[in-house]
Short mmCIF file of C-alpha atoms and ligand atoms in Angstrom, two decimals:
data_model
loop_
_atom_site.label_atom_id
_atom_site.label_comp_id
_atom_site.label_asym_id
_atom_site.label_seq_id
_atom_site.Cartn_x
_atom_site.Cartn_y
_atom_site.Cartn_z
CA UNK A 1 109.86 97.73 125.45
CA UNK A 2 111.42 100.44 123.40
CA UNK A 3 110.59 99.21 119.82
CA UNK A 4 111.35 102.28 117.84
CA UNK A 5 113.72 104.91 117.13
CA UNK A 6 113.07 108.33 116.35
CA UNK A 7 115.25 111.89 115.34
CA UNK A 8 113.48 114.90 115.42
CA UNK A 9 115.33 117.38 113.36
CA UNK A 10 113.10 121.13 114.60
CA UNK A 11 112.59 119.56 117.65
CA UNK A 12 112.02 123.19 119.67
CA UNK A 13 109.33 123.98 116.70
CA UNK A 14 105.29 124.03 116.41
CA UNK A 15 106.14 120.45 114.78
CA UNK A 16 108.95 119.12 116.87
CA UNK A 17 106.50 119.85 119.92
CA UNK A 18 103.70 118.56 118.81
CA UNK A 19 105.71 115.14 118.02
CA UNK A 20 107.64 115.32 121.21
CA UNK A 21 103.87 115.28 122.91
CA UNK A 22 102.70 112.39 121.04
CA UNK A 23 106.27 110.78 122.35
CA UNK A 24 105.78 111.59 125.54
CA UNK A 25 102.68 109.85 125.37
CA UNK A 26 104.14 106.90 124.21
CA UNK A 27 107.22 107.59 126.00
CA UNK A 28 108.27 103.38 126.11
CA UNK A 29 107.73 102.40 122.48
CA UNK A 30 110.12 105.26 121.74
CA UNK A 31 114.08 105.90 121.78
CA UNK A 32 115.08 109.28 120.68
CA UNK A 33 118.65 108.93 119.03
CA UNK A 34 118.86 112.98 117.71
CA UNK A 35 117.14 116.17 118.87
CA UNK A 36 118.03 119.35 116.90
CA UNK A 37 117.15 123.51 117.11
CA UNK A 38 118.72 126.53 115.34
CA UNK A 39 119.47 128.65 118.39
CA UNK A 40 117.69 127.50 121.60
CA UNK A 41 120.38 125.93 123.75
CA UNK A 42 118.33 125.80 127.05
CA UNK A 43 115.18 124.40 125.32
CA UNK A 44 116.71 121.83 123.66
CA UNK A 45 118.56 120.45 126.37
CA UNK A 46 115.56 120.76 128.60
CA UNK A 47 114.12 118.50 125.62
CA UNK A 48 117.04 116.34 125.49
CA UNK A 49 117.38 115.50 129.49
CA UNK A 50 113.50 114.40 129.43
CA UNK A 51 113.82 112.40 126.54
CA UNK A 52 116.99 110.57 126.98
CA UNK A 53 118.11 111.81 123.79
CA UNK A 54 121.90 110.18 122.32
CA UNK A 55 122.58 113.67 120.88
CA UNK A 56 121.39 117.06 120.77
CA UNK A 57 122.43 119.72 117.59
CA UNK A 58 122.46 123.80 117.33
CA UNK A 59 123.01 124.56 114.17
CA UNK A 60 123.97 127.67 115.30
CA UNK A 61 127.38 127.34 116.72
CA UNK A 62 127.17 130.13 118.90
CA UNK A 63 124.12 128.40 120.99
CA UNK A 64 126.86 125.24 121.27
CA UNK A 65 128.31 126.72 124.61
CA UNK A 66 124.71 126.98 126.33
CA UNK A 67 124.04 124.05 125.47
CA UNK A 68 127.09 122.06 126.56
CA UNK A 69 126.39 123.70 130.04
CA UNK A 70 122.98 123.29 130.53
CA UNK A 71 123.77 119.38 129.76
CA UNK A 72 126.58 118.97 131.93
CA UNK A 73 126.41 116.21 133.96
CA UNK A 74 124.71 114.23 131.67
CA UNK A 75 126.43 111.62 128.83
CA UNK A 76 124.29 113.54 126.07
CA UNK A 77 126.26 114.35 123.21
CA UNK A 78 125.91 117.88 122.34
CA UNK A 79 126.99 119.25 118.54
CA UNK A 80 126.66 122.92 116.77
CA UNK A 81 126.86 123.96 113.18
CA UNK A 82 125.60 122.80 109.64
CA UNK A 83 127.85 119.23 109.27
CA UNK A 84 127.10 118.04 112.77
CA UNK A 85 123.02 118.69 111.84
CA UNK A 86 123.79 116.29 108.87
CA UNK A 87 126.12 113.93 110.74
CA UNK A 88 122.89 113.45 113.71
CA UNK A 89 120.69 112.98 110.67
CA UNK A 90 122.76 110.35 109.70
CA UNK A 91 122.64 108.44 112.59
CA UNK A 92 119.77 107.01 111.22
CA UNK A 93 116.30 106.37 113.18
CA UNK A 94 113.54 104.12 112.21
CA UNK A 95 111.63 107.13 112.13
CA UNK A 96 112.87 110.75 110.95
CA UNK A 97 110.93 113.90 111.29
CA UNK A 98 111.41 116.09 109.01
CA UNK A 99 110.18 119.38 110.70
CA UNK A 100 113.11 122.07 110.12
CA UNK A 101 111.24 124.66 108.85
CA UNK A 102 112.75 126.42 105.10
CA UNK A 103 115.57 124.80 102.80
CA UNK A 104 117.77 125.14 105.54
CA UNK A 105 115.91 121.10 106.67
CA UNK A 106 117.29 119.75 103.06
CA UNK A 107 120.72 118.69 103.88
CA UNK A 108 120.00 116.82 106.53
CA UNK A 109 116.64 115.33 105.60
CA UNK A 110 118.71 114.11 102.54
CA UNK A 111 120.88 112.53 105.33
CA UNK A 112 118.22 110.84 107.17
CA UNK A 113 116.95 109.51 103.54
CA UNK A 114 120.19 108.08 102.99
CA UNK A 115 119.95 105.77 105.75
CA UNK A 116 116.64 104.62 104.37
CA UNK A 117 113.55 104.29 107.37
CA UNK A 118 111.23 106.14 107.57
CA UNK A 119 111.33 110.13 106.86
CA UNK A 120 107.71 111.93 107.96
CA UNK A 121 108.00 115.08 106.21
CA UNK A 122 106.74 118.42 107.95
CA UNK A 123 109.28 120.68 105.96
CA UNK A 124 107.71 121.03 102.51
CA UNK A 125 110.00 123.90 101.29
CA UNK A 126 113.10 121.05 101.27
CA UNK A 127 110.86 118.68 98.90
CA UNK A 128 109.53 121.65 96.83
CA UNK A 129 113.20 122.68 96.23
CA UNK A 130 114.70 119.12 95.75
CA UNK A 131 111.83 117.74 93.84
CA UNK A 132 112.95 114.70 91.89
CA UNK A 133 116.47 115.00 93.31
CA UNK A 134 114.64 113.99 96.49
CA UNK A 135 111.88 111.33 95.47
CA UNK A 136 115.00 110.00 93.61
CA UNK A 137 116.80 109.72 96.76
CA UNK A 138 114.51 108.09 98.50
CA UNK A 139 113.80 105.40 95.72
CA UNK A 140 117.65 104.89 95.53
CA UNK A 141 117.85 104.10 99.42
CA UNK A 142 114.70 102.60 100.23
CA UNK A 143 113.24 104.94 102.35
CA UNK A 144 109.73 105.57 102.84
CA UNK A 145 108.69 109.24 103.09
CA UNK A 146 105.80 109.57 104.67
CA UNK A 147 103.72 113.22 104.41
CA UNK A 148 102.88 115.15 107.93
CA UNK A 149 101.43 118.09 106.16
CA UNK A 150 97.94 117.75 107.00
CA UNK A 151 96.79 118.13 103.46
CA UNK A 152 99.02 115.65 102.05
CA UNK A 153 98.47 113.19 104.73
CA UNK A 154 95.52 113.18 104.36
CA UNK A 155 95.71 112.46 100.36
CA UNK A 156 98.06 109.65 101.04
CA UNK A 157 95.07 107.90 103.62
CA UNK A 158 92.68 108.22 100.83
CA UNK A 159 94.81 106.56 98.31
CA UNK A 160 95.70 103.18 100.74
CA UNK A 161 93.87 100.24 99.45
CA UNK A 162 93.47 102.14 95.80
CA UNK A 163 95.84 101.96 92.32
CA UNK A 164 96.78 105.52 91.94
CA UNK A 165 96.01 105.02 88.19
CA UNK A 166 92.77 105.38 88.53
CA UNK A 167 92.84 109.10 90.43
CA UNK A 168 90.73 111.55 88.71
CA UNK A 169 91.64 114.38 90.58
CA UNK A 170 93.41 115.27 93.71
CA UNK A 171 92.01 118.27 95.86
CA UNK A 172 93.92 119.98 98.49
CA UNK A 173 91.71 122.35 100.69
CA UNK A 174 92.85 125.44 101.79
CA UNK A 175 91.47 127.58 104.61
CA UNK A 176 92.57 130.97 103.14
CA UNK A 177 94.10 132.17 105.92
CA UNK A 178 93.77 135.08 108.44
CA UNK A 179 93.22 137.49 105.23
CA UNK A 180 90.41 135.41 103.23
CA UNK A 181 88.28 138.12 103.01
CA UNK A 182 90.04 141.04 102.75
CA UNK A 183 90.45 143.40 99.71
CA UNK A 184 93.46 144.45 97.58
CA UNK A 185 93.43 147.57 99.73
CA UNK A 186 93.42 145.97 102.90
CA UNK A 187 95.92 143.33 102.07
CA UNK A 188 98.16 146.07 101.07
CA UNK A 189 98.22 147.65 104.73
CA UNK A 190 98.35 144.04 106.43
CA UNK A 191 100.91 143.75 109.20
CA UNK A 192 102.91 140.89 110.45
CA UNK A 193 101.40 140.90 113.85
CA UNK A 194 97.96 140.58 111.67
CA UNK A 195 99.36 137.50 109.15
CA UNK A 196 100.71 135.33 111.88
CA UNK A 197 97.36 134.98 114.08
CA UNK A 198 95.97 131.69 111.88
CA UNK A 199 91.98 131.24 112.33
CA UNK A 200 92.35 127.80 113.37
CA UNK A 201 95.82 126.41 113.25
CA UNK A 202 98.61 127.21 115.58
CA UNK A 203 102.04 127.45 113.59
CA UNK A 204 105.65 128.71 113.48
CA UNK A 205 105.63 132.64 111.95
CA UNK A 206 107.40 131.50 108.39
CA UNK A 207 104.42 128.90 107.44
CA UNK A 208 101.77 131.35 109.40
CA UNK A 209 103.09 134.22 106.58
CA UNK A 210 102.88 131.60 103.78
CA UNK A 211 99.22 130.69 105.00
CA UNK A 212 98.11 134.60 104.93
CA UNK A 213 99.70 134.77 101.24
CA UNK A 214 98.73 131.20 100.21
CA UNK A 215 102.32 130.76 99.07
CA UNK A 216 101.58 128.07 101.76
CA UNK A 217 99.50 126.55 98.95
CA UNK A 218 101.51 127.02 96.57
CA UNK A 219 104.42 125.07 97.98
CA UNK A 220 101.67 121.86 98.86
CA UNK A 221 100.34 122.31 95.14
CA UNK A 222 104.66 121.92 94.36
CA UNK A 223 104.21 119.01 97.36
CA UNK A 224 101.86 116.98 96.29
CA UNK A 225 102.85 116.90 92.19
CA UNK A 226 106.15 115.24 93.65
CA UNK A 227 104.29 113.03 96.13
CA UNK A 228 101.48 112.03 94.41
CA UNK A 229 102.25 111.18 90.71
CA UNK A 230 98.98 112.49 88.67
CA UNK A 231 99.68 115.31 87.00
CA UNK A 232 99.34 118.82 87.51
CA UNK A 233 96.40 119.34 85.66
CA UNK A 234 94.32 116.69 87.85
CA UNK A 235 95.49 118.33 90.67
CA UNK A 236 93.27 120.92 92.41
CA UNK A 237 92.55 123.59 95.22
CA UNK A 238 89.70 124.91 96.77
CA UNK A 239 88.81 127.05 100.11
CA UNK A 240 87.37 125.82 103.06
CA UNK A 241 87.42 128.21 105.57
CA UNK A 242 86.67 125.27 108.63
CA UNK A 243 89.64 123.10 107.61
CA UNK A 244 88.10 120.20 108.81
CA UNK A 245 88.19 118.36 105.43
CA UNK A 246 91.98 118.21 105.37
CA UNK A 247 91.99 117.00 101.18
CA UNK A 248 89.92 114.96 99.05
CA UNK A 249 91.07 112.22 96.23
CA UNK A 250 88.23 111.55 93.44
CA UNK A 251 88.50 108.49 91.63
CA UNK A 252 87.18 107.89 87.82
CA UNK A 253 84.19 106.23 89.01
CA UNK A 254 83.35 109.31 90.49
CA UNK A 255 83.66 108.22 94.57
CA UNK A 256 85.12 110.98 96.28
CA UNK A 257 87.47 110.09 99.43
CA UNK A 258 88.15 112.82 101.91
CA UNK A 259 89.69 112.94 105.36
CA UNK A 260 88.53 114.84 108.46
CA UNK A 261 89.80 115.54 111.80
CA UNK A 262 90.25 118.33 114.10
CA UNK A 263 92.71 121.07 112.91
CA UNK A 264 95.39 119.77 115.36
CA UNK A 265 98.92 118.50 113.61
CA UNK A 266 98.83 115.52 115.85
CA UNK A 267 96.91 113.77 113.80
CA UNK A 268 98.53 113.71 110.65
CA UNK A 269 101.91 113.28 112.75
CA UNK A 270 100.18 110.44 114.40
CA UNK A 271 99.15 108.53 111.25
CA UNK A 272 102.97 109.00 109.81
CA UNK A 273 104.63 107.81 113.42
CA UNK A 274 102.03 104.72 113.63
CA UNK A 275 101.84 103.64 109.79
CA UNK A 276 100.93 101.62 109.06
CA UNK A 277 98.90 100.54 112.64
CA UNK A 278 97.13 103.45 114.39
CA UNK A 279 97.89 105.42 117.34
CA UNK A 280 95.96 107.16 120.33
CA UNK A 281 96.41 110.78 120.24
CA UNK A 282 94.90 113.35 122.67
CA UNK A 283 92.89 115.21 120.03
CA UNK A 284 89.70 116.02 120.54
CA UNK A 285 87.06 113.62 118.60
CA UNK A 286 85.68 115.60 115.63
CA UNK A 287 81.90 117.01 116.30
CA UNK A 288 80.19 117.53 113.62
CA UNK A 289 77.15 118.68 114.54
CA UNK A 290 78.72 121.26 116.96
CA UNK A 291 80.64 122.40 113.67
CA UNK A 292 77.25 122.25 111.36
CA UNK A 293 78.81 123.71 108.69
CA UNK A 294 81.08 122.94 105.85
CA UNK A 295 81.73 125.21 103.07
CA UNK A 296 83.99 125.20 100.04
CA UNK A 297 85.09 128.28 97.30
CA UNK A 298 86.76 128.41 94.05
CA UNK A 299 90.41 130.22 95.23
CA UNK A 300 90.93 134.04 94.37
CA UNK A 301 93.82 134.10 92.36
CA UNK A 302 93.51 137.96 92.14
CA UNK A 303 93.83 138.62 95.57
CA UNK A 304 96.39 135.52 96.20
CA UNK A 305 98.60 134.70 92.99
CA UNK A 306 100.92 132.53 94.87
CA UNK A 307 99.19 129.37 93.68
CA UNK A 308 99.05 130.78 90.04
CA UNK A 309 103.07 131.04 90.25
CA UNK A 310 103.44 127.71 91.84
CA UNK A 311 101.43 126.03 89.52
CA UNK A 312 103.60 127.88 86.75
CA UNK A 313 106.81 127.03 88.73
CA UNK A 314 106.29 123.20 88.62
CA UNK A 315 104.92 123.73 84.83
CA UNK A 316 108.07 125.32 84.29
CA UNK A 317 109.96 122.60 86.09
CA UNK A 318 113.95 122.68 86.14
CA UNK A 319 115.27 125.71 89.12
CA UNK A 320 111.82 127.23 89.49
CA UNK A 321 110.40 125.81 92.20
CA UNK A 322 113.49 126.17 94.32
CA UNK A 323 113.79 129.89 92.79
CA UNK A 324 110.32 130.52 93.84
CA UNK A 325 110.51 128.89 97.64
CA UNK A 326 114.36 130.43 98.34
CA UNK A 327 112.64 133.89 96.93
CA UNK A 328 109.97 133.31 98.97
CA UNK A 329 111.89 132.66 102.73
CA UNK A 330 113.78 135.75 101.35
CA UNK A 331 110.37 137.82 101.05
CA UNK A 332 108.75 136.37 104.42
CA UNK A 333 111.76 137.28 106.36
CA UNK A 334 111.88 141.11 104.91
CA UNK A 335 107.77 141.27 105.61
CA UNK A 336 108.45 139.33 109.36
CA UNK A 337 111.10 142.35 109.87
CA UNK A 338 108.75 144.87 108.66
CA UNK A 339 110.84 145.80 105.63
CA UNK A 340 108.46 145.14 102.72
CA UNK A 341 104.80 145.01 102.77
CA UNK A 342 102.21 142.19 102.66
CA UNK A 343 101.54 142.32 99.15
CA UNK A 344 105.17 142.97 98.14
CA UNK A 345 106.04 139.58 99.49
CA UNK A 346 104.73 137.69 96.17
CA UNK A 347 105.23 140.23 93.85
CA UNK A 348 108.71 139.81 94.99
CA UNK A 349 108.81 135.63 94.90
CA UNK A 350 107.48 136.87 90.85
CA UNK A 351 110.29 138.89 89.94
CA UNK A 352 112.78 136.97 90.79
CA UNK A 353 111.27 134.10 89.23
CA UNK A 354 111.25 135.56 85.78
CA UNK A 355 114.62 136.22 86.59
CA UNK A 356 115.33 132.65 84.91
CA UNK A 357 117.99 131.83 87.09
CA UNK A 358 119.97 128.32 86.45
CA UNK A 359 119.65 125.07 84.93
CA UNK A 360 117.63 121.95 86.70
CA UNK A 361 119.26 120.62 89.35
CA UNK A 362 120.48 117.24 89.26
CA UNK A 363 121.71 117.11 92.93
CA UNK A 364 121.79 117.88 96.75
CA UNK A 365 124.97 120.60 95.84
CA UNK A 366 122.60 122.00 92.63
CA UNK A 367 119.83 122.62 94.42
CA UNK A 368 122.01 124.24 97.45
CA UNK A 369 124.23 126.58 94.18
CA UNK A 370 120.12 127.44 92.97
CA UNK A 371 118.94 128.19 96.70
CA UNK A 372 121.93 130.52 97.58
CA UNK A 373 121.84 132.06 93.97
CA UNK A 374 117.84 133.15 94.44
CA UNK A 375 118.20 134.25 98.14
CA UNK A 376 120.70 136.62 96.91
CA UNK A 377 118.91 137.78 93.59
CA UNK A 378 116.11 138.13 96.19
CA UNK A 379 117.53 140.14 98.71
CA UNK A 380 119.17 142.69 95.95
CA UNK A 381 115.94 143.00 94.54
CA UNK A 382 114.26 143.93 98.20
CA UNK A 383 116.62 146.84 98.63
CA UNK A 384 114.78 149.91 98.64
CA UNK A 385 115.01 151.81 95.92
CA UNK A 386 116.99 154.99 95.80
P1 NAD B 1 108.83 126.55 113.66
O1 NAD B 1 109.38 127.86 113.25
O2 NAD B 1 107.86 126.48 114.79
O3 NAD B 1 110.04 125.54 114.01
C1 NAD B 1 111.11 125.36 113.17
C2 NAD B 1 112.17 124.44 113.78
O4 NAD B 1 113.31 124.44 112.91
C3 NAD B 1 112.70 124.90 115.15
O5 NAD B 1 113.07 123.77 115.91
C4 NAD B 1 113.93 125.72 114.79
O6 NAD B 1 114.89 125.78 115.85
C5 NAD B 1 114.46 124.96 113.60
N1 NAD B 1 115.17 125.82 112.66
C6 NAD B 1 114.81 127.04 112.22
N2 NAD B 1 115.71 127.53 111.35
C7 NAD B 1 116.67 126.60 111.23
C8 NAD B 1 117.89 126.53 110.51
N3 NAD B 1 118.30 127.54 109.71
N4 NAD B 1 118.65 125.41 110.62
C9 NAD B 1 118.27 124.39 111.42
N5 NAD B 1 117.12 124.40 112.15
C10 NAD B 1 116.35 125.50 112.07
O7 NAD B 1 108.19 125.89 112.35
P2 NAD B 1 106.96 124.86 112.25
O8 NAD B 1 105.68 125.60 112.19
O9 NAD B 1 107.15 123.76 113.23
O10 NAD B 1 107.20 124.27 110.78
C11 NAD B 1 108.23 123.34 110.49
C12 NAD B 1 108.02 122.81 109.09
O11 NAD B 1 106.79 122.09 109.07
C13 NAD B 1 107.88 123.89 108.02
O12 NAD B 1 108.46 123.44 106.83
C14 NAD B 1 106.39 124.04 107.84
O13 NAD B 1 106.02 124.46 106.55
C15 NAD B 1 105.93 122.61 108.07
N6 NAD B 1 104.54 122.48 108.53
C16 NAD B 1 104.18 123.04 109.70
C17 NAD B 1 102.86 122.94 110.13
C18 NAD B 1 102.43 123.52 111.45
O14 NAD B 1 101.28 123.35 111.82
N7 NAD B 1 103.28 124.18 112.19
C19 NAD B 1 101.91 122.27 109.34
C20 NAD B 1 102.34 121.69 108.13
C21 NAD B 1 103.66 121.79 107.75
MG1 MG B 2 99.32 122.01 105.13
#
């Protein structure tokens, strides 16, 4: 009996394969309407033809060719380019991931919300930029947006059963990333071979880059202020380096909930696909005496200011946080193609933010005008100087 329907929009992705396994698991309580990728024609189809999939998207619409071929003979409806990624979105599923990595996922996860369902959010950088335009959305259409990111799923567990009202504090942890410990000096000569090999999670290179910088906390700080209506000053951040904790929600009695599980993302994609029941997954059971340790530490804003700027980004409200994430893709992409250092990446996302771009958005086409507007400010600014 095939009692669900799911899209995966970054199906060929970290995300999109860890869902895709939990699917395959499951594979008769699922129907997959859409499947999407950027570029990779011959993976996606490969995805596609297992899966039974009603349609399959490039967004690149050079890839569409490859892929129309290495479907042939099949009746799986194959698409390329930025409107058919929105059109598949809007299809509609009873389930939506959300796993398009950058603001290049907003369009179509605004799509997907549109059809109300649910939408289990991987890609934080389209919430971050969207903000309210998105939480609005979903309101307006009934969906329920469920969060995938481990931190935030795990927030959202430890508020079920409780009245958010009476939330002291909300703590994401953060492992640090591959460059906890390093100096200023080191940091400045880290490579990108060196940022995108994550202690203990495996992850696409853009959200690897954001871990090493802690931009990547910067963006859930942005995250969870949208998703979990407290405040920014009750919510916090702290290190710990075994990311086994995945975040912690104190109440005013002083009872403080916290979630654990093996760093794998198929648990927290798990919880969103199954909510509100429970699924199996594969993942190994947490051991906790093998692990023996857990230890926390007060961040190092010093060494890793991205969470300083986030926090004033959201303070800030209006453009900034979609100034700071589209400066930020811009910076990750220069480091990734060795153009800029490590520690020019959020020196960079700063500059551009002071740059006081444009007015808050109050829609989908604002935040795309404020996106385009800081990737280019960005890029100018990365050109070396002469
Ligand atoms: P990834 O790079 O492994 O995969 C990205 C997916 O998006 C691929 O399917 C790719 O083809 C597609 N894609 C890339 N650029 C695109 C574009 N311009 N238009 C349309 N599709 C495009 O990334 P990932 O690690 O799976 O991360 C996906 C999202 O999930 C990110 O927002 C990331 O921050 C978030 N996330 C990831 C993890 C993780 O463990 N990987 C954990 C938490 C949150
Ligand atoms: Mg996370």
């Amino acid at each position: 009996m095939k009692s669900r329907s799911i899209t995966v929009l970054g199906a060929t992705g970290s995300i999109g394969a860890s869902t895709l396994d939990l699917i395959r698991r499951h594979r008769d309580e699922w129907r997959v309407v859409a499947l999407t990728a950027h570029s990779s024609a011959a993976e996606l189809a490969a995805l596609a033809r297992e899966f039974q999939a009603e349609i399959v998207v490039v967004s690149d619409e050079a890839a569409l060719p490859a892929l129309r071929e290495a479907l042939a003979g099949t009746t799986i409806e194959a698409a390329a380019g930025p409107a058919a990624l929105i059109d598949a979105a809007a299809r509609g599923a009873d389930v939506t991931v959300a796993a398009i990595v950058g603001c290049a996922g907003l369009a179509p996860t605004m799509a997907a919300i549109e059809q109300g369902g649910v939408i289990a959010l991987a890609n934080k950088e389209a919430l971050v930029s969207a903000g309210d335009v998105m939480t609005a959305a979903v309101a307006r259409h009934g969906a329920t947006l469920l969060p995938v990111d481990s931190e935030h799923n795990a927030i959202f567990q430890c508020l079920q059963g409780n009245d958010i009202a009476h939330v002291h504090a909300i703590t994401l942890t953060a492992s640090g990333g591959p460059f906890r410990d390093w100096s200023l000096e080191q940091l400045e000569k880290a490579t990108p071979v060196e940022a995108v090999k994550h202690p203990n999670w495996s992850m696409g290179a853009k959200i690897s880059v954001d871990s090493a910088t802690m931009m990547n906390k910067g963006l859930e700080f942005i995250e969870a202020y949208h998703l979990f209506p407290v405040g920014v000053e009750r919510l916090r951040i702290i290190v710990h380096p075994q990311s086994i904790v995945h975040s912690m929600v104190e109440y005013r009695d002083g009872s403080t909930l916290a979630q654990l599980g093996p760093s794998d993302m198929r648990v927290p994609i798990a919880s969103a696909l199954a909510w509100p029941a429970r699924m199996d997954t594969p993942c190994a059971p947490l051991d906790l005496a093998a692990i023996g340790q857990l230890t926390f530490r007060a961040p190092d804003e010093t060494r890793f200011p991205a969470t300083r700027l986030a926090r004033a980004a959201v303070i800030e409200g209006g453009a900034a946080p979609a100034v700071m994430n589209a400066a930020n893709e811009i910076a990750v992409a220069a480091f990734l193609n060795s153009q800029i250092g490590f520690t020019r990446i959020v020196q960079s996302v700063e500059n551009v933010l002071s740059l006081k771009l444009a007015p808050a958005p109050t829609c989908l086409e604002d935040v795309i005008a404020v996106d385009a507007e800081a990737r280019a400010r960005a890029r100018e600014m990365m050109e070396p100087v002469r």
